[in-house]
CSV table of C-alpha atoms in Angstrom, one decimal:
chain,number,residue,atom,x,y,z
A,17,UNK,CA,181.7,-95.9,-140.9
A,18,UNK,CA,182.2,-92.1,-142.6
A,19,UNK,CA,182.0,-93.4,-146.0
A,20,UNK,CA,184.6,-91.4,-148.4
A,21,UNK,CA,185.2,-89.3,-144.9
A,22,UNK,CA,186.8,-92.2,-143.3
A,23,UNK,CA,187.1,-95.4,-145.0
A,24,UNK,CA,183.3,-97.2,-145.0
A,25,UNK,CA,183.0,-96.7,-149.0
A,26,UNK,CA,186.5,-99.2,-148.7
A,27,UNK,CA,185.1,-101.4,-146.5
A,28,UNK,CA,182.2,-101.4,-148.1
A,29,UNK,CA,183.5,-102.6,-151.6
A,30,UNK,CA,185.2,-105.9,-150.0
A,31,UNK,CA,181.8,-106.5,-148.1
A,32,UNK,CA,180.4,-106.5,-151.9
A,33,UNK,CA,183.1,-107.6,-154.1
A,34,UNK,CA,184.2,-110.4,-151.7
A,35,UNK,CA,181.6,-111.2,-149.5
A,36,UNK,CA,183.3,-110.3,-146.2
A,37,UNK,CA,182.7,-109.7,-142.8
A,38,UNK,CA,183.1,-106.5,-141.1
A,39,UNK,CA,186.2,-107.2,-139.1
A,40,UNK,CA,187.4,-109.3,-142.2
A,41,UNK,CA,186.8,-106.5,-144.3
A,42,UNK,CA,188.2,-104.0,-142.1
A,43,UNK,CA,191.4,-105.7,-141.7
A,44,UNK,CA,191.9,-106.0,-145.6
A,45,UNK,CA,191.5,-102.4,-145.8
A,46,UNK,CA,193.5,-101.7,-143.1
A,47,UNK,CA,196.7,-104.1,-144.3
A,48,UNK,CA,196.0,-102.5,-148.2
A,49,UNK,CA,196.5,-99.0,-146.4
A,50,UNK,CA,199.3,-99.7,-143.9
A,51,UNK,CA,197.6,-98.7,-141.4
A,52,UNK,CA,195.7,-100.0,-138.1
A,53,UNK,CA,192.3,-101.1,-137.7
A,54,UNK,CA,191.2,-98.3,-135.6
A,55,UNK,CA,192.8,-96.0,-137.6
A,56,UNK,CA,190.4,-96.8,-140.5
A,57,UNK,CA,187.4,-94.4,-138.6
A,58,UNK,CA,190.4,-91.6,-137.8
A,59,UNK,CA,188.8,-88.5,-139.7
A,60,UNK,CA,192.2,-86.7,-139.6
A,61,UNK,CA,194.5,-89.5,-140.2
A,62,UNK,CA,192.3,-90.5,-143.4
A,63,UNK,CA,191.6,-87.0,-144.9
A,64,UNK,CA,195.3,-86.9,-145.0
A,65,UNK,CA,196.2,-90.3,-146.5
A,66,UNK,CA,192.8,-90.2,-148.8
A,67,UNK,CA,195.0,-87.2,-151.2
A,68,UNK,CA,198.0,-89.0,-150.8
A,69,UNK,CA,196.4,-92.1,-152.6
A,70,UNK,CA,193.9,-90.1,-154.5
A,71,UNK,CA,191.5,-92.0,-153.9
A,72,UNK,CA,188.9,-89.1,-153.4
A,73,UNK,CA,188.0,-87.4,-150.0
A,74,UNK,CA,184.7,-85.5,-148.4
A,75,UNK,CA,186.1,-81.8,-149.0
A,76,UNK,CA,186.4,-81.4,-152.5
A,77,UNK,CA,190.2,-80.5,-153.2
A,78,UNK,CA,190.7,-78.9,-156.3
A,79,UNK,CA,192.1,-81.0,-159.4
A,80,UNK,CA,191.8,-84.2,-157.1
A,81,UNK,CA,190.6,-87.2,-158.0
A,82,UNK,CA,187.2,-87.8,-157.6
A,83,UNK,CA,184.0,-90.5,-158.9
A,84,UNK,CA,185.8,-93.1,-161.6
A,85,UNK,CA,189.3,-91.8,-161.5
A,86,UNK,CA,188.9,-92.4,-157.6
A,87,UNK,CA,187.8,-95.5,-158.3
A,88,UNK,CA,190.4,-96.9,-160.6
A,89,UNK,CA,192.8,-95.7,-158.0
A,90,UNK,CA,190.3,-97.8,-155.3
A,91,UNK,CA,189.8,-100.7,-157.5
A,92,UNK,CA,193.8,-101.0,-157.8
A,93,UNK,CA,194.4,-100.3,-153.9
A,94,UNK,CA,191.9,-103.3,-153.6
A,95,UNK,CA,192.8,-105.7,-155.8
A,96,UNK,CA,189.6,-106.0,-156.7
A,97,UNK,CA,187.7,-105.3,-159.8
A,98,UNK,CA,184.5,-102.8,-159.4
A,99,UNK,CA,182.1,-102.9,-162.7
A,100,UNK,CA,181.9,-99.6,-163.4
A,101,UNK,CA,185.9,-99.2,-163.9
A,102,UNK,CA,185.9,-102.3,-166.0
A,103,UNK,CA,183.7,-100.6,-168.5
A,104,UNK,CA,185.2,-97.2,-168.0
A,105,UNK,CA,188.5,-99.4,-169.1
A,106,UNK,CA,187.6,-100.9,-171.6
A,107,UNK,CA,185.9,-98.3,-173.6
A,108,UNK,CA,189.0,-95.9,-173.1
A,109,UNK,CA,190.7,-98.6,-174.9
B,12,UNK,CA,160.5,-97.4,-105.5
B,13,UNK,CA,163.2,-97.9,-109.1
B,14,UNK,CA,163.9,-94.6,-110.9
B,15,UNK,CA,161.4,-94.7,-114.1
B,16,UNK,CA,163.8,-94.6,-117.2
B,17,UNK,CA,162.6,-92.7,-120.1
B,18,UNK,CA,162.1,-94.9,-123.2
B,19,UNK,CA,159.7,-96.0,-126.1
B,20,UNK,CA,156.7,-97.7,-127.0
B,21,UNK,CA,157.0,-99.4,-130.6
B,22,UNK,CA,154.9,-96.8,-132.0
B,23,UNK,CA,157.5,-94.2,-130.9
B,24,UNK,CA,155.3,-93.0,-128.2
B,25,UNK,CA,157.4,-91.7,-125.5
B,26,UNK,CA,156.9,-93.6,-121.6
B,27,UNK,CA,158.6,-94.0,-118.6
B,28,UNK,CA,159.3,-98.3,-117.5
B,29,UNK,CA,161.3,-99.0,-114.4
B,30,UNK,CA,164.4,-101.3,-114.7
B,31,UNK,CA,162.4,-104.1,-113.9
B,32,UNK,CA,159.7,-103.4,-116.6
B,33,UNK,CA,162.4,-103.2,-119.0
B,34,UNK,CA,164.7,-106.5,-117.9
B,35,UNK,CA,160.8,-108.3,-118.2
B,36,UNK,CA,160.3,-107.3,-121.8
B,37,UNK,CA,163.9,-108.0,-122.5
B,38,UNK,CA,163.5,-111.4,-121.1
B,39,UNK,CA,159.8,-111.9,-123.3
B,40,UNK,CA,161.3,-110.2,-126.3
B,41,UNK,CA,164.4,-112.8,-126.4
B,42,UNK,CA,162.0,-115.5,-125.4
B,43,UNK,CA,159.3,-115.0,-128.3
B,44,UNK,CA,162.2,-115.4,-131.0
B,45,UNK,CA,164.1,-118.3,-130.1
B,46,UNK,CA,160.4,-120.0,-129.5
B,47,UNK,CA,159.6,-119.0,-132.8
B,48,UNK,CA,162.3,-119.9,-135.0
B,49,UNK,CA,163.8,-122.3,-132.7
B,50,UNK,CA,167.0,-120.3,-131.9
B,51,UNK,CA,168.9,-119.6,-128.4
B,52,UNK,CA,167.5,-116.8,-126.4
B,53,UNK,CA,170.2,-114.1,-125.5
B,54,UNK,CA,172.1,-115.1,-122.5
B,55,UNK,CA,171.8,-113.3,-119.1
B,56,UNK,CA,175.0,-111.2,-119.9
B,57,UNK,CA,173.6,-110.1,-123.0
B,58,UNK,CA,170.3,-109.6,-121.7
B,59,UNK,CA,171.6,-107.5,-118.9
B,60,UNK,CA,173.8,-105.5,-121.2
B,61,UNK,CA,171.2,-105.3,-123.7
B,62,UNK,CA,169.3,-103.3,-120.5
B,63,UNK,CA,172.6,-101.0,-120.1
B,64,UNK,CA,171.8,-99.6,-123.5
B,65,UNK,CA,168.4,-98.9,-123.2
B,66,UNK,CA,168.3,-97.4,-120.1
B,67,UNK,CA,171.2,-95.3,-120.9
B,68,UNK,CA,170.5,-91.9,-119.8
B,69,UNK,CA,171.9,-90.2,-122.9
B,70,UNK,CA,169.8,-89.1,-125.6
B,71,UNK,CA,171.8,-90.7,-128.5
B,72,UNK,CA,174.3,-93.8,-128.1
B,73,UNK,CA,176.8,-95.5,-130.1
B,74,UNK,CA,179.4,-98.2,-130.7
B,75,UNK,CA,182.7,-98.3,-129.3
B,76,UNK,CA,185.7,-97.3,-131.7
B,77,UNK,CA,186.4,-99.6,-134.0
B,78,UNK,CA,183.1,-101.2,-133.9
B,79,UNK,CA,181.4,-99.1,-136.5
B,80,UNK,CA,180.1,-101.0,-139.4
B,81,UNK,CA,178.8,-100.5,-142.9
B,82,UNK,CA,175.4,-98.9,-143.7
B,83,UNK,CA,174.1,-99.4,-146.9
B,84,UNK,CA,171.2,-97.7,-148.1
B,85,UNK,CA,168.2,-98.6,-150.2
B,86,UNK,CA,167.4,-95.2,-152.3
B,87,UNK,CA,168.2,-92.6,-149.1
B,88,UNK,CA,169.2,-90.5,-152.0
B,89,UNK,CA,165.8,-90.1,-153.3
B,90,UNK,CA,164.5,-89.5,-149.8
B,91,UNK,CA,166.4,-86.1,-150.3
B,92,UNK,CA,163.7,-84.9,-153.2
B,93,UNK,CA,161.0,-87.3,-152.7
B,94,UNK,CA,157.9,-86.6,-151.1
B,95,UNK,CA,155.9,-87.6,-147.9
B,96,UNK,CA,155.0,-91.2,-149.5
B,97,UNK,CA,158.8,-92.2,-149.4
B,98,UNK,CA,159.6,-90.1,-146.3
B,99,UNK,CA,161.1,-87.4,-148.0
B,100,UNK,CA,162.2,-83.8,-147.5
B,101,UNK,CA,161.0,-82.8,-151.0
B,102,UNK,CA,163.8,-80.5,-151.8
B,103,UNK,CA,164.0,-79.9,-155.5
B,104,UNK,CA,167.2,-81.7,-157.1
B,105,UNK,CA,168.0,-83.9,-159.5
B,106,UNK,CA,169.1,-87.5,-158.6
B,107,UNK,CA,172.4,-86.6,-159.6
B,108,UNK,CA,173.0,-83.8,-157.3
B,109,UNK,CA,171.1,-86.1,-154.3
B,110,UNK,CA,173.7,-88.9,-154.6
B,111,UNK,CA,176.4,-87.0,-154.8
B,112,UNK,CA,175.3,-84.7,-151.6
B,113,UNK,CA,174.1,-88.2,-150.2
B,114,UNK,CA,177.7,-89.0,-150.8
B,115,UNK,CA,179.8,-85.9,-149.5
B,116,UNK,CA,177.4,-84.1,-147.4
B,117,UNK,CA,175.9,-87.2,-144.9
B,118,UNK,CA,179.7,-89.1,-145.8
B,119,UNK,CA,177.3,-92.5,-147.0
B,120,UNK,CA,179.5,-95.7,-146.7
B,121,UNK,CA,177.7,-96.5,-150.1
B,122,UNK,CA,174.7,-94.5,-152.6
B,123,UNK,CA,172.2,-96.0,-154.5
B,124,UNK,CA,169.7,-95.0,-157.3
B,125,UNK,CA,166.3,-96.2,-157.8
B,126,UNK,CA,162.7,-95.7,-159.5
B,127,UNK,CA,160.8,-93.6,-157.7
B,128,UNK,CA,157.9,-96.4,-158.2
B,129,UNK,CA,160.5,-99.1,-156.8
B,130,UNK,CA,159.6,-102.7,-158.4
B,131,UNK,CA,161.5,-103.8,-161.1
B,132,UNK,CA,157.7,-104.2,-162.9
B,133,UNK,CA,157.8,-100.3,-163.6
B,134,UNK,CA,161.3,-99.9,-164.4
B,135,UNK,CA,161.7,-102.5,-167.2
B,136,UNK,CA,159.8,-100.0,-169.1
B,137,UNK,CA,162.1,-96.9,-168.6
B,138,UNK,CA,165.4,-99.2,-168.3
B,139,UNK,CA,166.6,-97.0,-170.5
B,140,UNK,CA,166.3,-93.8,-168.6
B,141,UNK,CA,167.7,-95.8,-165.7
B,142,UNK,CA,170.6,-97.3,-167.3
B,143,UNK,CA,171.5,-93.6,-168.1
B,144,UNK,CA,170.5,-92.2,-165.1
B,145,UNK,CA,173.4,-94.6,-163.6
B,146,UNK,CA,176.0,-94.6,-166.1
B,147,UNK,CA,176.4,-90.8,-166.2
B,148,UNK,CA,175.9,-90.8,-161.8
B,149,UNK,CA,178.0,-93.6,-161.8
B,150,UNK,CA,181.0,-91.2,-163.2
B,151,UNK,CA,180.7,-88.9,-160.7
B,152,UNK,CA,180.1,-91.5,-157.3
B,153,UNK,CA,183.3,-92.7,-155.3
B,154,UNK,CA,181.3,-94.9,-152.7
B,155,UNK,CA,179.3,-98.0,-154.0
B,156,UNK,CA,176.8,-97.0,-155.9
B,157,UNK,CA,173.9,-99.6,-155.7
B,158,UNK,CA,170.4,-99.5,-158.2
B,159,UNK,CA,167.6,-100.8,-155.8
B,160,UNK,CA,164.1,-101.7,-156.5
B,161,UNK,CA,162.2,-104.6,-155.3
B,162,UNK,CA,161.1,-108.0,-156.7
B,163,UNK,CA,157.3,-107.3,-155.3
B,164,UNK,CA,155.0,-110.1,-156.7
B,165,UNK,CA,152.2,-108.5,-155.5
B,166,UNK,CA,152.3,-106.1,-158.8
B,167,UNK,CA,152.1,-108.8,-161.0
B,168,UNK,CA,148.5,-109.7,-159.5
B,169,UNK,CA,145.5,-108.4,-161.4
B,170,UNK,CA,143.7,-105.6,-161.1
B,171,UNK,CA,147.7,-104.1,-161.2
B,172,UNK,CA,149.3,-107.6,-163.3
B,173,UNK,CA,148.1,-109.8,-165.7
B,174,UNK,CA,148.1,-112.6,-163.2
B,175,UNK,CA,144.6,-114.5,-161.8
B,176,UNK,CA,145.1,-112.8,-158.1
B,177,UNK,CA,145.4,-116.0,-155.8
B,178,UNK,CA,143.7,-114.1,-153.0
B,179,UNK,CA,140.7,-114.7,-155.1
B,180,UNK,CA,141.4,-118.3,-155.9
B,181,UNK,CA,141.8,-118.7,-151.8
B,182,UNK,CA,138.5,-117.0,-151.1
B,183,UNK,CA,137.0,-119.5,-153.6
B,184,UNK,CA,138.6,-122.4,-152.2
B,185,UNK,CA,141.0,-122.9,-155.4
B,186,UNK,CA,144.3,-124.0,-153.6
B,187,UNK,CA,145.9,-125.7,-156.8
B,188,UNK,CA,144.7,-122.5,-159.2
B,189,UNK,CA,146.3,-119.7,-156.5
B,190,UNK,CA,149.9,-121.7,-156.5
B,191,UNK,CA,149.5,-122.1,-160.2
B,192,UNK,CA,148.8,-118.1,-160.7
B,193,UNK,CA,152.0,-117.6,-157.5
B,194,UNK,CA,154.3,-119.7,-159.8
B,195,UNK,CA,153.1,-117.4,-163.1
B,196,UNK,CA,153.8,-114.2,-161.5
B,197,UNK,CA,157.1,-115.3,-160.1
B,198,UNK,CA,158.0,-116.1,-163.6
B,199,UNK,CA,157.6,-113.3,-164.9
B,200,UNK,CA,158.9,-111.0,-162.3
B,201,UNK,CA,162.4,-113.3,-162.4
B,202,UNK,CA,161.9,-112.3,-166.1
B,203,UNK,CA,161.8,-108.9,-165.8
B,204,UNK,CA,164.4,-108.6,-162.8
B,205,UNK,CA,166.9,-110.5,-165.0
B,206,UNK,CA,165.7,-107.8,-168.0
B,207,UNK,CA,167.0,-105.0,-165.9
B,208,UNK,CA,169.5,-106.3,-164.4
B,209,UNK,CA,171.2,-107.6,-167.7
B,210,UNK,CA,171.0,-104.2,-168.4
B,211,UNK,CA,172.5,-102.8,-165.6
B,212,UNK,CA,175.3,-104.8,-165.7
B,213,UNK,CA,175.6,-103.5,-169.5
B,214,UNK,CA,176.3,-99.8,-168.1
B,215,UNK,CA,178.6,-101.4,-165.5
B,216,UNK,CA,176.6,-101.4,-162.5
B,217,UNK,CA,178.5,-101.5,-159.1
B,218,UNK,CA,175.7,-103.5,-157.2
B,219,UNK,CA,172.1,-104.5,-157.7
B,220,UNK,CA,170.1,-104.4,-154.7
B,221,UNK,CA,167.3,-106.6,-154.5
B,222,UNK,CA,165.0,-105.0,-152.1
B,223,UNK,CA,162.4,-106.2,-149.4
B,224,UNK,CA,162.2,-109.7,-151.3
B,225,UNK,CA,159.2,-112.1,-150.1
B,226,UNK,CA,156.9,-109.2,-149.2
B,227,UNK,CA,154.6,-111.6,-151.6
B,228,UNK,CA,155.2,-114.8,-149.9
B,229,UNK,CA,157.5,-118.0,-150.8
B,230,UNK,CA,157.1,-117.7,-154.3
B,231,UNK,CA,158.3,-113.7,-154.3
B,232,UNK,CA,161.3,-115.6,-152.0
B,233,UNK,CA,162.1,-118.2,-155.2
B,234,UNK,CA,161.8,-116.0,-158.1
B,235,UNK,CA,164.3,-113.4,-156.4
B,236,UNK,CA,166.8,-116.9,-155.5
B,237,UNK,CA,166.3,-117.7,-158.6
B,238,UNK,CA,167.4,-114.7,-161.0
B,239,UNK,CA,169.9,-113.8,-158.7
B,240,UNK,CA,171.6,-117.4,-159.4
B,241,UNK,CA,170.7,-116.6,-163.2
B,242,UNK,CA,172.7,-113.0,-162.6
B,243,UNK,CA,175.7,-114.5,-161.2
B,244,UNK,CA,176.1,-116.9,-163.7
B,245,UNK,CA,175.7,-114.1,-166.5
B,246,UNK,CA,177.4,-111.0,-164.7
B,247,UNK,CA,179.2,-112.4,-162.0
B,248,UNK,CA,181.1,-108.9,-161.5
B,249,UNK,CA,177.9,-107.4,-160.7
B,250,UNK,CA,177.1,-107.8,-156.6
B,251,UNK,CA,173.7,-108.6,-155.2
B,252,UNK,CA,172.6,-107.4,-151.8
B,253,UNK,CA,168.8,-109.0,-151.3
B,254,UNK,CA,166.6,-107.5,-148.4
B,255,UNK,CA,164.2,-109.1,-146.5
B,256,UNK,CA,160.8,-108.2,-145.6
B,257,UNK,CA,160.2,-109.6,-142.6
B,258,UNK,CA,161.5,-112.0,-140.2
B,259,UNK,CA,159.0,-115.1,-141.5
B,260,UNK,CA,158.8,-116.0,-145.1
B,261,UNK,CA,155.3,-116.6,-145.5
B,262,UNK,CA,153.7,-119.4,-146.8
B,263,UNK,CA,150.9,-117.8,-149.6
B,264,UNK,CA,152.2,-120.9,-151.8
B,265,UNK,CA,153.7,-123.2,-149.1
B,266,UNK,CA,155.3,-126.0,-151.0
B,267,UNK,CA,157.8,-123.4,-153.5
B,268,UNK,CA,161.4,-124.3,-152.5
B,269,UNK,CA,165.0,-123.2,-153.8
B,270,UNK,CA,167.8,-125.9,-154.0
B,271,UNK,CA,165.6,-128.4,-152.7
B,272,UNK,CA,164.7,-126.5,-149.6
B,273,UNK,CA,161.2,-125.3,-148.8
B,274,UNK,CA,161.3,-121.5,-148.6
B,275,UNK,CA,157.7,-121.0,-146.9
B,276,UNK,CA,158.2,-120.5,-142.9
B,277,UNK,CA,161.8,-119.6,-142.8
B,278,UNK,CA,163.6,-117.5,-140.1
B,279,UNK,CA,166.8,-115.2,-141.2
B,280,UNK,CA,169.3,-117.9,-140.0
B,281,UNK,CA,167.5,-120.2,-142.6
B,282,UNK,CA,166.9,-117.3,-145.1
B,283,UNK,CA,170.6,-116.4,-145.4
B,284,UNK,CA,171.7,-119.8,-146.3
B,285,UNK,CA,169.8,-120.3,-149.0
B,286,UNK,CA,170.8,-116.4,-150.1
B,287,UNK,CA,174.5,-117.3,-149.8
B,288,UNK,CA,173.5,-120.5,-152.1
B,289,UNK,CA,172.2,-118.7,-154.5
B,290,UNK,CA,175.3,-115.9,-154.8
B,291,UNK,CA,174.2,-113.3,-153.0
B,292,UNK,CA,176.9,-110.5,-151.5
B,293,UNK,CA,174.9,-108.6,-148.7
B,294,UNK,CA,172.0,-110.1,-146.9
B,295,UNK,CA,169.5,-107.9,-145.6
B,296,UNK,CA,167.5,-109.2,-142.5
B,297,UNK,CA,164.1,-107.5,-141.2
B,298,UNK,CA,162.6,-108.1,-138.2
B,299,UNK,CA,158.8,-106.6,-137.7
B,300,UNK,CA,158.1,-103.8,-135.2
B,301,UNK,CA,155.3,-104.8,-132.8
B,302,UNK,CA,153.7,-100.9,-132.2
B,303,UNK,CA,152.4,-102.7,-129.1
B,304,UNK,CA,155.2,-103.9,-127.3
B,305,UNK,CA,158.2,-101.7,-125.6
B,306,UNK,CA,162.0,-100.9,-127.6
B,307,UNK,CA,163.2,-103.0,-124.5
B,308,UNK,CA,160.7,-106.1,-126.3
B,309,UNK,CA,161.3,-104.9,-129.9
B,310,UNK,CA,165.2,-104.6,-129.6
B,311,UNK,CA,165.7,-108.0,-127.6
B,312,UNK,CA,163.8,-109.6,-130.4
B,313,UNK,CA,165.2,-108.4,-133.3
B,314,UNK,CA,169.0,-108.6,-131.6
B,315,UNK,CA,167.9,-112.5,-131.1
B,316,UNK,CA,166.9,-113.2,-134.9
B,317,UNK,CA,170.2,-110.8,-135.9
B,318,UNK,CA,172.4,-112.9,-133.7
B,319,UNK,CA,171.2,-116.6,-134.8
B,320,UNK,CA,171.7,-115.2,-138.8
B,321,UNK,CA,175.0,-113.9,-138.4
B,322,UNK,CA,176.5,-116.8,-136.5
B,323,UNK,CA,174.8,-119.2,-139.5
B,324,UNK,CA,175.8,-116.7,-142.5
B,325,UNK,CA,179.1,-117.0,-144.4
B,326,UNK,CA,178.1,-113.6,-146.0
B,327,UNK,CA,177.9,-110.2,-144.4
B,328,UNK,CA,174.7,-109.6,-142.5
B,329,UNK,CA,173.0,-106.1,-142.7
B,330,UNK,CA,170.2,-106.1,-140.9
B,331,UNK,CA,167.4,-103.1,-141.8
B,332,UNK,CA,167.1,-100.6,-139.6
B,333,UNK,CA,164.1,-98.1,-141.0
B,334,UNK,CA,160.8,-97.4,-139.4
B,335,UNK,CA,159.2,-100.6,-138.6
B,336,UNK,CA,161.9,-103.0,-138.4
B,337,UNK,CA,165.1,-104.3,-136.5
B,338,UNK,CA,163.5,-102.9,-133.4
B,339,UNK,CA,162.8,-99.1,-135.0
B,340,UNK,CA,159.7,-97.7,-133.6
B,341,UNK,CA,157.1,-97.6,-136.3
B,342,UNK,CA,156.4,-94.1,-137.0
B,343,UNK,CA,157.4,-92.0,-139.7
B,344,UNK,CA,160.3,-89.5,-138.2
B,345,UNK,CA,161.9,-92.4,-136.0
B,346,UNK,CA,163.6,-90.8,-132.8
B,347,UNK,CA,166.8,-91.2,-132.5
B,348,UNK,CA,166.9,-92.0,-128.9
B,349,UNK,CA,165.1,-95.3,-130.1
B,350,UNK,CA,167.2,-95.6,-133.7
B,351,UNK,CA,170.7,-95.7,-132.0
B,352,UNK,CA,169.5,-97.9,-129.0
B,353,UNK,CA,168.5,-100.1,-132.0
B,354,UNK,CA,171.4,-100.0,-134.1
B,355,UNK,CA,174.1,-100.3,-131.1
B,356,UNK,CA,172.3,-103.4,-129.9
B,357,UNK,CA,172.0,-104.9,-133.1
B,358,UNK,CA,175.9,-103.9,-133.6
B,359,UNK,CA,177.2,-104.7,-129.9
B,360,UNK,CA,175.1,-108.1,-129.2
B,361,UNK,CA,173.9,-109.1,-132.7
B,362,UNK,CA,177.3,-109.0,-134.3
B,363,UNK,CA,175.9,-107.9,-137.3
B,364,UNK,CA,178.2,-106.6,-140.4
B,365,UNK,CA,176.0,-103.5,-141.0
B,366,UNK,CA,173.0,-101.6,-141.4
């Protein structure tokens, strides 16, 4: 699906974290965004709306965030909890 | 006299079939799956459209919008500074710097890490180079980032395990000693795939993939059901994707079973029920390559096993798409003529949730 170039790597964490099926998944991720389904494969809708949300995009924009910090942000967008971020978490605490 | 159209041999050899070569072996392809695992055959609009896509004239072809899907990987990142063994291109980086360009260079819907010897036998014995290894990649990833390596029985089999080698026991006519020595190695490896795994989870692993499960028969299939139950009990924040390794669980034990079923002689619409039983996230179904038989043959086939496990799976389907299986030509550069006729057929007609 374009992975942090579009929207897969979203899609892809509610295929894993909830067990969903591709158009199940796609709508979740698509209602969490506000946007439409076919919008979620839109390189130029999603590049934009990626830095809005911070939630880490394919060209590397300076002071952006990017890996975990993406990831809490993706994790909270979700409403799902990702491992790594749980740990991250809880040792910053 | 019908146009030839240019297509492929399941050894990637390129050859020229008319329309009504191609509709036959679409037609034999369908046929030898349902008879085998007792499925339906694709239905004449599917058939026919199946032959659409392969005898599309265009080099490379691909999904409608909005009907992408997910590809996950098992260790494509390595295949950046691997070797020839592991089909890489040998470029000299670090594992780091592969996932990451994996990542934001080829825009991966998810990344993975894994042992460059890929069992978990091997890697219980530098977990701790792999635990790091992930936690400080792990930092940097925004996709998925999934640590792969495969439950493989075979390694536990002597001369390379300490286990009696039931190939042996066969040859000698010992039935009872080769399922007893089947049951000790699947023992052990569930031990030392929960070993890593605990410890993945430790370093807050994002997914554990359990790779190309029952390539050692029934009792590989059971000991991988097994600890990933165990796992989701223990780390239930911690998803497991479990590939197949081929489309029949064979029966090298035959009376193994998982929740009461017996695991020897199933077909993916079985296999993913008992995977969703036992907790897994991702199911990964493989279909063998027949280097004998067209893509028209290998594609209808493997679109007909695909179809029957995603209409019986609660859990996403992705069905493997390297050389060798889901109707890939087996050969080590793939062509992508083949690969996307493939992967839009498995997409299009098998409904399945990824790749």
């Amino acid at each position: 699906m374009g992975g942090i170039r579009t929207t897969g790597d979203l899609v892809a964490w509610m295929q894993l974290a909830r067990k969903m099926k591709i158009a199940e998944a796609k709508q979740y991720v698509a209602d969490k965004l506000g946007i439409e389904v076919s919008t979620l494969t839109d390189e130029e809708e999603m590049r934009r709306l990626r830095e809005e949300l911070g939630i880490g995009t394919i060209i590397s924009v300076s002071g952006s965030p990017k890996g975990i910090l993406a990831k809490i942000r993706i994790s909270e967008l979700l409403g799902i909890p990702i491992n790594s971020v749980e740990l991250f978490k809880s040792q910053l605490s | 006299m019908s146009a030839k159209i240019r297509t492929r041999m399941g050894d990637g050899e390129l050859v020229a079939m008319s329309p009504s070569e191609i509709r036959e072996d679409i037609a034999v392809g369908t046929r030898d799956a349902a008879g085998k695992a007792g499925i339906p055959e694709l239905t004449d609009e599917e058939q026919e459209r199946l032959y659409e896509i392969i005898a599309d004239p265009s080099r490379i072809v691909s999904v409608a919008p909005g009907d992408e899907v997910i590809v996950t990987d098992d260790g494509v990142p390595g295949s950046l500074y691997c070797g020839q063994d592991d089909s890489g291109a040998g470029i000299p980086m670090s594992r780091g710097q592969a996932t990451l360009t994996y990542e934001r260079a080829c825009a991966a819907d998810t990344v993975s890490l894994g042992h460059s010897d890929y069992s978990f036998k091997p890697v219980k014995n530098v977990i701790s180079e792999e635990t790091n290894a992930y936690y400080n990649i792990s930092m940097g990833t925004t996709a998925p980032f999934i640590y792969g390596a495969q439950p493989n029985l075979g390694s536990y089999y002597q001369p390379d395990g300490p286990v009696r080698n039931p190939a042996d026991l066969l040859l000698g006519g010992d039935v009872k000693a080769a399922q007893e020595a089947q049951e000790e190695a699947a023992e052990k490896m569930r031990q030392d795939i929960l070993f890593c795994g605990r410890k993945l989870n430790d370093v807050g692993c994002e997914g554990l993939n359990l790779d190309t499960s029952a390539s050692g028969g029934d009792a590989d299939f059971m000991g991988t059901l097994q600890v990933v139950s165990e796992l989701k009990e223990e780390a239930p924040g911690m998803p497991v994707i479990v590939g197949a390794s081929g489309e029949f669980v064979l029966g090298m034990h035959g009376e193994v079973t998982f929740n009461d079923k017996q695991l020897a002689g199933m077909y993916p619409h079985d296999q993913v029920k008992v995977a969703e039983e036992a907790g897994v996230s991702i199911y990964g179904v493989a279909i063998g390559t027949s280097t004998n038989e067209s893509l028209a043959w290998n594609v209808a086939r493997s679109v007909t096993f695909t179809k029957a496990a995603v209409s019986a799976a609660n859990i996403p389907i992705h069905v493997n798409v390297g050389m060798g299986v889901g109707g890939v030509p087996m050969c080590e550069v793939p062509p992508v003529d083949a690969l996307t006729r493939a992967t839009k057929s498995l997409v299009e007609l098998g409904k399945a949730d990824g790749l």
